[in-house]
Tab-separated table of C-alpha atoms and ligand atoms in Angstrom:
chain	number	residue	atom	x	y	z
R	13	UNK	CA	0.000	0.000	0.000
R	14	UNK	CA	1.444	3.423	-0.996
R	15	UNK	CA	1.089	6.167	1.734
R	16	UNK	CA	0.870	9.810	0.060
R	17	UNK	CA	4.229	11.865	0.498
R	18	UNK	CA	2.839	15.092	0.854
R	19	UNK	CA	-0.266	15.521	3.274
R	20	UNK	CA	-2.092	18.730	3.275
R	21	UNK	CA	-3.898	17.785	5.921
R	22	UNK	CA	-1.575	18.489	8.634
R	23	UNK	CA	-1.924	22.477	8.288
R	24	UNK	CA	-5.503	22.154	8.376
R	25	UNK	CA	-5.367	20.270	11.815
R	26	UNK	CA	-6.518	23.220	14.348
R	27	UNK	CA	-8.737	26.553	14.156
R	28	UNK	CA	-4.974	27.891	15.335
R	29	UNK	CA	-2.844	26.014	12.822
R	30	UNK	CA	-4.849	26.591	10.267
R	31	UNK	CA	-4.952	30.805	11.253
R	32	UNK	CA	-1.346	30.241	11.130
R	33	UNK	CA	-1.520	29.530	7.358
R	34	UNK	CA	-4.055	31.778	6.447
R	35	UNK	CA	-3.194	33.340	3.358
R	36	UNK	CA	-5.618	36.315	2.784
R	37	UNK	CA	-6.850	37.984	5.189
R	38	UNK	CA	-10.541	40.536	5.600
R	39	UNK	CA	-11.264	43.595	7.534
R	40	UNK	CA	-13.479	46.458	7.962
R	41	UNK	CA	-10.908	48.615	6.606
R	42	UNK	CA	-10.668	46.924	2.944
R	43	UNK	CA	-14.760	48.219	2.874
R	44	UNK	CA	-15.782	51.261	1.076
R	45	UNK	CA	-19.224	51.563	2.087
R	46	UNK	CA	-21.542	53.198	-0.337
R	47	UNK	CA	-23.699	55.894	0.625
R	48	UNK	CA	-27.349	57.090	-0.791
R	49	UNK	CA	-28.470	60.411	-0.297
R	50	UNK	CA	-31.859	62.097	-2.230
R	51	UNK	CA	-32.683	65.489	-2.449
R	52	UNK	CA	-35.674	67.068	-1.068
R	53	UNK	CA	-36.385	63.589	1.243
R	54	UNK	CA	-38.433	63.691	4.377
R	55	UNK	CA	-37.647	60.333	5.327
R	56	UNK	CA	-35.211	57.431	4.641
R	57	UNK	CA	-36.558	55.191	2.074
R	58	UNK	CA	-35.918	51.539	1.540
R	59	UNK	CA	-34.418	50.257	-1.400
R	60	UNK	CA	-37.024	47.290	-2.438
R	61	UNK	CA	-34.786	45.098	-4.106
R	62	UNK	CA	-31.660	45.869	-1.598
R	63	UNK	CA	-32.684	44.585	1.942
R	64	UNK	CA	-31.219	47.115	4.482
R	65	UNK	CA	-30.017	49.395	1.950
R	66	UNK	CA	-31.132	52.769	2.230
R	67	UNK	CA	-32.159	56.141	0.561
R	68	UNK	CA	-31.441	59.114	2.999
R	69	UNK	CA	-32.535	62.429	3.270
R	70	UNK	CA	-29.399	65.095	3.885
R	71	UNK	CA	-29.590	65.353	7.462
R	72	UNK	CA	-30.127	61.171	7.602
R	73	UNK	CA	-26.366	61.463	6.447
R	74	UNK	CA	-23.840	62.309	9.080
R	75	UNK	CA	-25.794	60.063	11.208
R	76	UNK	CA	-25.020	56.807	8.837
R	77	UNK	CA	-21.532	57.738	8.294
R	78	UNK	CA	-20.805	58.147	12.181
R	79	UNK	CA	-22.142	54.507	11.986
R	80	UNK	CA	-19.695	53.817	9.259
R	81	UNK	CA	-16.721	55.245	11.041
R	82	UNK	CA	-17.456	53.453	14.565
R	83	UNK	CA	-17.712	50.172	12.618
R	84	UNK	CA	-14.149	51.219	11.222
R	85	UNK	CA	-14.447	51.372	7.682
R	86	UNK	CA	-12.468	53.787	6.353
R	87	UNK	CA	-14.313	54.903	3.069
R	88	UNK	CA	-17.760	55.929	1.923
R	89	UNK	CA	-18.993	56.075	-2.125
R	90	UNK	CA	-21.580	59.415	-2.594
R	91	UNK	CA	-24.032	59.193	-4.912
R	92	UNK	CA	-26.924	61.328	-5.246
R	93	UNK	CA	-30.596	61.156	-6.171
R	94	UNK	CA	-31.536	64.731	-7.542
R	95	UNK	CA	-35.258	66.409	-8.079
R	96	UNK	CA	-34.341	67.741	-10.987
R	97	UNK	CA	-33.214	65.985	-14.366
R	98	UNK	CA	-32.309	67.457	-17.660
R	99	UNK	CA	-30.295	66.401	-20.647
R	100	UNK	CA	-27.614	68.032	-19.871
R	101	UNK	CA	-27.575	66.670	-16.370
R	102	UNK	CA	-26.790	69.857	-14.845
R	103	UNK	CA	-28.225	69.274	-11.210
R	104	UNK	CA	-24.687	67.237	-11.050
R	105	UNK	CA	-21.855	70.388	-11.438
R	106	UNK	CA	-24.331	72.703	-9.187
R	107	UNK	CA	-22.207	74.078	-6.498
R	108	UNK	CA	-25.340	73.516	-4.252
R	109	UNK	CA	-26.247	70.409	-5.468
R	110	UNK	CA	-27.023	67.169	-3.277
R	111	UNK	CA	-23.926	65.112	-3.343
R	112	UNK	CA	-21.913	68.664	-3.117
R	113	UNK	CA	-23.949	69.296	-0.132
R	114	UNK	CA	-23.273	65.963	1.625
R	115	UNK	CA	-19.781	65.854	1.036
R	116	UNK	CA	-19.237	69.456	2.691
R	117	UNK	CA	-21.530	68.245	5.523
R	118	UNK	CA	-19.580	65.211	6.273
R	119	UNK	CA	-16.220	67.030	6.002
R	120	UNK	CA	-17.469	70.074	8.473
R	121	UNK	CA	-18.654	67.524	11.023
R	122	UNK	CA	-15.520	64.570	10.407
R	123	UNK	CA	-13.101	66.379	9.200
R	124	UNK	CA	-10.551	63.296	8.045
R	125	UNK	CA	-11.930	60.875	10.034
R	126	UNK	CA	-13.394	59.246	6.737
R	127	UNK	CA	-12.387	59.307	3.079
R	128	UNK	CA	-15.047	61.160	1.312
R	129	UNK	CA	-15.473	59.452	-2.333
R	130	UNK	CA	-18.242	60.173	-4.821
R	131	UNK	CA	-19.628	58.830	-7.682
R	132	UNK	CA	-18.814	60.891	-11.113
R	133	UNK	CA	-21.285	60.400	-13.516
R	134	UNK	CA	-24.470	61.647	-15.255
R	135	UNK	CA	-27.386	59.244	-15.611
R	136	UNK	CA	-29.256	59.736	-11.911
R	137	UNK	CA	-29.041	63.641	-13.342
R	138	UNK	CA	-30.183	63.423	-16.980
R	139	UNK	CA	-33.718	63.591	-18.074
R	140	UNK	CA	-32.142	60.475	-20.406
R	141	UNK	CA	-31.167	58.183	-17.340
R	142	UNK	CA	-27.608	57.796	-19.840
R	143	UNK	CA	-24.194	58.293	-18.319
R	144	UNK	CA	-23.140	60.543	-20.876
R	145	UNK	CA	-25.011	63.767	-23.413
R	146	UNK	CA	-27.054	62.802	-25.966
R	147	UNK	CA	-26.390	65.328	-29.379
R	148	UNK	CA	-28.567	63.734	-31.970
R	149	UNK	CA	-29.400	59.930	-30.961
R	150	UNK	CA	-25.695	59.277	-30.061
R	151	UNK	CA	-23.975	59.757	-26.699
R	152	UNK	CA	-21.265	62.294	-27.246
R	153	UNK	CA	-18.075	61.107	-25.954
R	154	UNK	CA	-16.395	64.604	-25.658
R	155	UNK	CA	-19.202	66.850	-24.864
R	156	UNK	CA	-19.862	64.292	-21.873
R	157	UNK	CA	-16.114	64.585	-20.853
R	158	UNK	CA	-16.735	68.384	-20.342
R	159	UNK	CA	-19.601	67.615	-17.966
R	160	UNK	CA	-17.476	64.921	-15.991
R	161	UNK	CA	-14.695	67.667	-15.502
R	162	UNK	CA	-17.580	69.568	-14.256
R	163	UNK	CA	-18.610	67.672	-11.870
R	164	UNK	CA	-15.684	66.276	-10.303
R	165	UNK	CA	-14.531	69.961	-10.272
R	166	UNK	CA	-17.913	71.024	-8.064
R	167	UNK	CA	-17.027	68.112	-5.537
R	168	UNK	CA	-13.554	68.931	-5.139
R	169	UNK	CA	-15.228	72.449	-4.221
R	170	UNK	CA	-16.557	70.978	-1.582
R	171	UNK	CA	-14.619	69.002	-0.369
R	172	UNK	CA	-14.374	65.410	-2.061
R	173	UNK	CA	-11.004	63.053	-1.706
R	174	UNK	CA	-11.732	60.992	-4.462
R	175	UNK	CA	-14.191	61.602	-7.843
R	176	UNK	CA	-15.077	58.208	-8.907
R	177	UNK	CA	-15.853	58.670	-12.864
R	178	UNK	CA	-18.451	55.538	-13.536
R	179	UNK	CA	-19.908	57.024	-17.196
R	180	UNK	CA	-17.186	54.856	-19.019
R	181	UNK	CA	-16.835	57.707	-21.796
R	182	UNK	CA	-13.121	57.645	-23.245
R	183	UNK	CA	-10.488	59.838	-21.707
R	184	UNK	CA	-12.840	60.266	-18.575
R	185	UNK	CA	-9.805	59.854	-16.407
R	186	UNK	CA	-7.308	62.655	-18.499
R	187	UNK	CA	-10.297	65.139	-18.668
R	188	UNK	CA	-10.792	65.150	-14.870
R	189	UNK	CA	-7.340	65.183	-14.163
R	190	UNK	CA	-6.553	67.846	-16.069
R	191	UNK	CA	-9.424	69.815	-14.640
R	192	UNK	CA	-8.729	69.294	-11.179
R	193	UNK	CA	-5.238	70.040	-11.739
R	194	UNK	CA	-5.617	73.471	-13.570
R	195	UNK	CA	-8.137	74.137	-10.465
R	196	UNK	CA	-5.492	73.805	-7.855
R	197	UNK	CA	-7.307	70.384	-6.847
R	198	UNK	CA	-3.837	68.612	-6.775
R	199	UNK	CA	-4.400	66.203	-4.051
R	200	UNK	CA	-8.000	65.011	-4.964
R	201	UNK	CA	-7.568	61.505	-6.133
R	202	UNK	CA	-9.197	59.489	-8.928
R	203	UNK	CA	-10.432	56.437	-8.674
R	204	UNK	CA	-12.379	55.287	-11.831
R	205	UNK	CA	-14.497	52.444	-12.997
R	206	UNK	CA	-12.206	51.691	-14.735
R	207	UNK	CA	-13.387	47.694	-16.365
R	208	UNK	CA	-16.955	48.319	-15.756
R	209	UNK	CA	-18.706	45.799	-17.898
R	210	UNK	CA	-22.439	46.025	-19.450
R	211	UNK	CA	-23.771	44.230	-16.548
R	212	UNK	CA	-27.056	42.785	-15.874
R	213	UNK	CA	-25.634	42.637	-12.077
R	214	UNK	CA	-26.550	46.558	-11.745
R	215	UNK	CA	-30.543	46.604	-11.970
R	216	UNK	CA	-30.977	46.613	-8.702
R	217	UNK	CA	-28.823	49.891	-7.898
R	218	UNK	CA	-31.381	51.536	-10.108
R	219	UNK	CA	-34.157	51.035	-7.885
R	220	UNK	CA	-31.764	52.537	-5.450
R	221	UNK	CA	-30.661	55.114	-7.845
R	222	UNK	CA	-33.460	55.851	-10.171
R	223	UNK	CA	-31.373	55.871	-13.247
R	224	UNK	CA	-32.102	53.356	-16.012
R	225	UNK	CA	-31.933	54.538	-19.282
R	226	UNK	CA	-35.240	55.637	-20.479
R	227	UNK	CA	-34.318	54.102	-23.841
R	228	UNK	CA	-31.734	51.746	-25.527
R	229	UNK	CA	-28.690	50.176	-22.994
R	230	UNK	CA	-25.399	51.003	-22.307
R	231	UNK	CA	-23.768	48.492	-24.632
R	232	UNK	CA	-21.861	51.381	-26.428
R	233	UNK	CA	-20.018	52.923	-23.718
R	234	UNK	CA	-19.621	49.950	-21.203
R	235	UNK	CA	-17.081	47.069	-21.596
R	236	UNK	CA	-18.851	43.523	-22.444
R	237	UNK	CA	-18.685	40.917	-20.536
R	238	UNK	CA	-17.369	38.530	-22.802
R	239	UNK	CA	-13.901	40.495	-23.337
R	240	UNK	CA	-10.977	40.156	-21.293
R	241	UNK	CA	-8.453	41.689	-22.787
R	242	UNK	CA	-10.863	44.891	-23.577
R	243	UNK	CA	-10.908	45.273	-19.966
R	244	UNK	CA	-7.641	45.161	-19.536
R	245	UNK	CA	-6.714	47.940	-22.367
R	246	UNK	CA	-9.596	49.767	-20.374
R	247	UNK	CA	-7.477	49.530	-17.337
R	248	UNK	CA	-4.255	49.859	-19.068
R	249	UNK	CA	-5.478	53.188	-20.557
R	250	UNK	CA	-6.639	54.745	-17.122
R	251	UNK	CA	-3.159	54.269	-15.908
R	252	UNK	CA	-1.751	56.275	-18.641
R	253	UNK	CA	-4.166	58.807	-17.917
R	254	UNK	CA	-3.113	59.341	-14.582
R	255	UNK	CA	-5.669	57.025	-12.091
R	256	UNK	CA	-5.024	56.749	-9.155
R	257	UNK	CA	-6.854	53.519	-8.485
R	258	UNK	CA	-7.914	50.857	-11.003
R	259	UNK	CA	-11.535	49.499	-10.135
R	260	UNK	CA	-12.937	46.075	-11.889
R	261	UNK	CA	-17.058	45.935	-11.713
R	262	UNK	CA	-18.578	43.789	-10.718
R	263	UNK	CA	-16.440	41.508	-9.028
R	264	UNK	CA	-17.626	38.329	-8.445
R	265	UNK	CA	-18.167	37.031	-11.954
R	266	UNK	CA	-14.947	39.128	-12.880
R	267	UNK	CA	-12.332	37.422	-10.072
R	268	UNK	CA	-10.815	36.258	-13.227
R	269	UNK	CA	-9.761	40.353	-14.164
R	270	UNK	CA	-9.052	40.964	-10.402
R	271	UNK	CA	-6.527	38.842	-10.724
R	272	UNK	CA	-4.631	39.580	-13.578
R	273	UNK	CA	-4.801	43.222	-12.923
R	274	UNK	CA	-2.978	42.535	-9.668
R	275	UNK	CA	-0.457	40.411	-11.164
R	276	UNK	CA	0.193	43.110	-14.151
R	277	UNK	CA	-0.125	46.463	-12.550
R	278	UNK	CA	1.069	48.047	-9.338
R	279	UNK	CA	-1.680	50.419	-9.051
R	280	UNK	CA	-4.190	49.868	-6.160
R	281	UNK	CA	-6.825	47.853	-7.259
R	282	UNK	CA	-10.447	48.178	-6.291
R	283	UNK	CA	-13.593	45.496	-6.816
R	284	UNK	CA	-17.346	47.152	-6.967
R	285	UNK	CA	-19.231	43.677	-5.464
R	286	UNK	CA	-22.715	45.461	-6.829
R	287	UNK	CA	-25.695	45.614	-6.434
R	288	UNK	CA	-26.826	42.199	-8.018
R	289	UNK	CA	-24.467	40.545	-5.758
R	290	UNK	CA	-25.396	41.703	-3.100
R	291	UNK	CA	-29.465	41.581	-3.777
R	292	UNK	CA	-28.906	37.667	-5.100
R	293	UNK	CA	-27.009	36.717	-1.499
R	294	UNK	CA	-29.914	38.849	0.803
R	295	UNK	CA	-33.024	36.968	-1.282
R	296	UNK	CA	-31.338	33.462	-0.535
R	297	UNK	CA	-30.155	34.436	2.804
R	298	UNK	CA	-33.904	35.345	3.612
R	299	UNK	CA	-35.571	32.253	1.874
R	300	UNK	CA	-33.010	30.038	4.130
R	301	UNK	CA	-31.314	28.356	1.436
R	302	UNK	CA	-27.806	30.348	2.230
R	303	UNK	CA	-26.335	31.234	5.780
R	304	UNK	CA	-26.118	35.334	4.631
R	305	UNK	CA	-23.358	35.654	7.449
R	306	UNK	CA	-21.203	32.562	6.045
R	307	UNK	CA	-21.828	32.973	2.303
R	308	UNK	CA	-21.127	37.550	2.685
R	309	UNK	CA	-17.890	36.619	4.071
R	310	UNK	CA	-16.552	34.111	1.585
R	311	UNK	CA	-17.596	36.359	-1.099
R	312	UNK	CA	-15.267	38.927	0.510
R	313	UNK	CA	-12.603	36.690	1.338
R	314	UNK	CA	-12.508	35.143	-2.551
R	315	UNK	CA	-12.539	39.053	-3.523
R	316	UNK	CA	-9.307	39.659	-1.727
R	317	UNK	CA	-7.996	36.692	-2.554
R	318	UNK	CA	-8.275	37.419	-6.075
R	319	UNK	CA	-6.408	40.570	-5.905
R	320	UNK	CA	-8.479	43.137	-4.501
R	321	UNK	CA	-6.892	46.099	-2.321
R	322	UNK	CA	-10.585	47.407	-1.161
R	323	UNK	CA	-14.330	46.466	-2.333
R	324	UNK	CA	-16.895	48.759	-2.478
R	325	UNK	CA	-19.502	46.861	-1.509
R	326	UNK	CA	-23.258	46.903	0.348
R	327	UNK	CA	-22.059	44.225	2.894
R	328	UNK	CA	-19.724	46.832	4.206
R	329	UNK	CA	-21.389	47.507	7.436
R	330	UNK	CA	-23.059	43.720	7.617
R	331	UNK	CA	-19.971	42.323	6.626
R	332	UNK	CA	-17.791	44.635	9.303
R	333	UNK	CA	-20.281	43.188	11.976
R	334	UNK	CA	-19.480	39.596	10.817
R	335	UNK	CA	-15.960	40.227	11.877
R	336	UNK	CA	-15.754	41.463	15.406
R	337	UNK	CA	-18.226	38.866	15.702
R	338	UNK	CA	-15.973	36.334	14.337
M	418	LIG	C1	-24.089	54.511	-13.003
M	418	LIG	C2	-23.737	53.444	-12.068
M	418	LIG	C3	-24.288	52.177	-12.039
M	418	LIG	C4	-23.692	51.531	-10.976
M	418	LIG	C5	-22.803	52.408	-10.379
M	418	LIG	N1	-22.830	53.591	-11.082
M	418	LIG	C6	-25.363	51.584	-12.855
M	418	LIG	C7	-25.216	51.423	-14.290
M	418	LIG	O1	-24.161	51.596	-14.906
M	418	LIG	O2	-26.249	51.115	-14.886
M	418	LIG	C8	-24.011	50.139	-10.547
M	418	LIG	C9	-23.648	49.825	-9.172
M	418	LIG	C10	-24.348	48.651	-8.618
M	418	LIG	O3	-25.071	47.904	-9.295
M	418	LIG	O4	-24.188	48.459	-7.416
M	418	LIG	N2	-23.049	55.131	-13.616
């Protein structure tokens, strides 16, 4: 009888042995824990198709990120529900517009106890629910970049960290920088959407957004899901642009991208674990076919393991309890 040579088993003999070989390891402070806040709100709405996820009204907000701070997590992703839409999504650059007015909030009352990020992008503010300005029946690539300079420029006013372009138009990343830059806004940090694919992972976020396209889809601006190596040019291209962190989006069907970005860049490297993900785990969780608590944390784990320096994700405060539970 031949014994095996080499037993794997022996590392896995203990909970302490095997913490010894733990390879990758989860926190609170890999989370960057999006944020929902809607003009003109009374009171905090649910997001149907998100359990626990939220819509606030402004003065909901420094209340939620106090909660996001004592759990640890060291980032929060703005984005903002206006009242008014129009096709040139201008409710987005106003100095006084929502997301401008929760980012100077937080900052007055946290100062830098939180990173301040927010989303850069157009279709919650156009009348067209598209991520970029419609001239004829197209979406103009370089009229759009103008308005994404605008609007990263209006939350650096007050007070952003990091714009987070998500409209996928071409040079997206140069155009801010250079904006910011010629503004004096130096230090405020990119961090685009870099691979954002044409997802069917997103519908849920626009429940919680209110911005599908009122006609067509976004199959000629984001990446498909069948290409690989278009994602990577996409990411490849950012860099040379001057990012200042990569993001891949979604993440779970993408691990595959996670990882190769890691292993071919040095550039910090973000997931977005969306909205679908997140609504697919909750509805199983709550029909008992999934432990949520079990099944959230492996997600994150495989994440991280792939490659990932943070995740934006919905499980950020569920997921942060997990831990010091853990
Ligand atoms: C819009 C935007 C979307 C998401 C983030 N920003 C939706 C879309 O492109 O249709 C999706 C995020 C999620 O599903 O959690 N620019």
């Amino acid at each position: 009888m031949s014994f095996p040579t080499r037993r794997l088993r022996r590392l896995r003999t203990s909970d302490k042995m095997r913490e010894l070989v733990q390879e990758t390891t989860l926190s609170s402070k890999d989370f960057i824990c999006p944020v929902f806040v809607q003009e003109d709100l009374k009171e905090r709405i649910k997001v149907e198709s998100m359990s626990e996820i939220e819509r606030l009204p402004l003065r909901d907000v420094n209340e939620e990120v106090e909660k996001i701070i004592n759990l640890e997590i060291p980032a929060i992703m703005l984005f903002g529900i206006p009242t008014a839409k129009d096709e040139a999504g201008s409710s987005a650059f106003d100095d006084n517009g929502i997301v401008q007015k929760a980012i100077s909030q937080i900052r007055e009352k946290f100062g830098d106890k939180i990173v301040i990020m927010a989303d850069v992008c157009l279709c919650q503010f156009t009348s067209t629910g598209h991520c970029g300005i419609i001239q004829g029946n197209k979406i103009d690539n370089d009229t759009s970049l103008e308005t994404l300079a605008k609007i990263a420029i209006s939350q650096a006013k007050a007070g952003v960290d990091t714009v987070s372009p998500s409209a996928m138009m071409d040079g997206q990343v140069a155009a801010i920088r250079k904006a910011l830059d010629d503004s004096g806004f130096t230090d405020v940090s990119i961090m685009s959407h870099s691979a954002k694919h044409r997802s069917n992972f997103y519908s849920p976020f626009r429940d919680a957004a209110e911005c599908a396209p009122k006609f067509g889809d976004r199959k000629t601006y984001q990446v498909p899901y069948t290409n690989a190596r278009e994602a990577i040019m996409e990411i490849e291209t950012d860099i040379e642009e001057g990012v200042d962190i990569v993001m891949i989006k979604p993440a779970l069907a993408y691990l595959d991208l996670i990882a190769e970005t890691r292993r071919k860049y040095s550039i910090p490297v973000s997931a977005y674990s969306v909205s679908g993900e997140y609504a697919l785990v909750k509805a199983a969780s709550q029909l008992g076919y999934v432990n949520e608590k079990d099944i959230t944390l492996e997600i994150l784990y495989s994440i991280k393991r792939a490659g990932a320096d943070m995740i934006v994700t919905y499980f950020a405060k569920s997921a942060s309890k997990f831990l010091q539970e853990s």
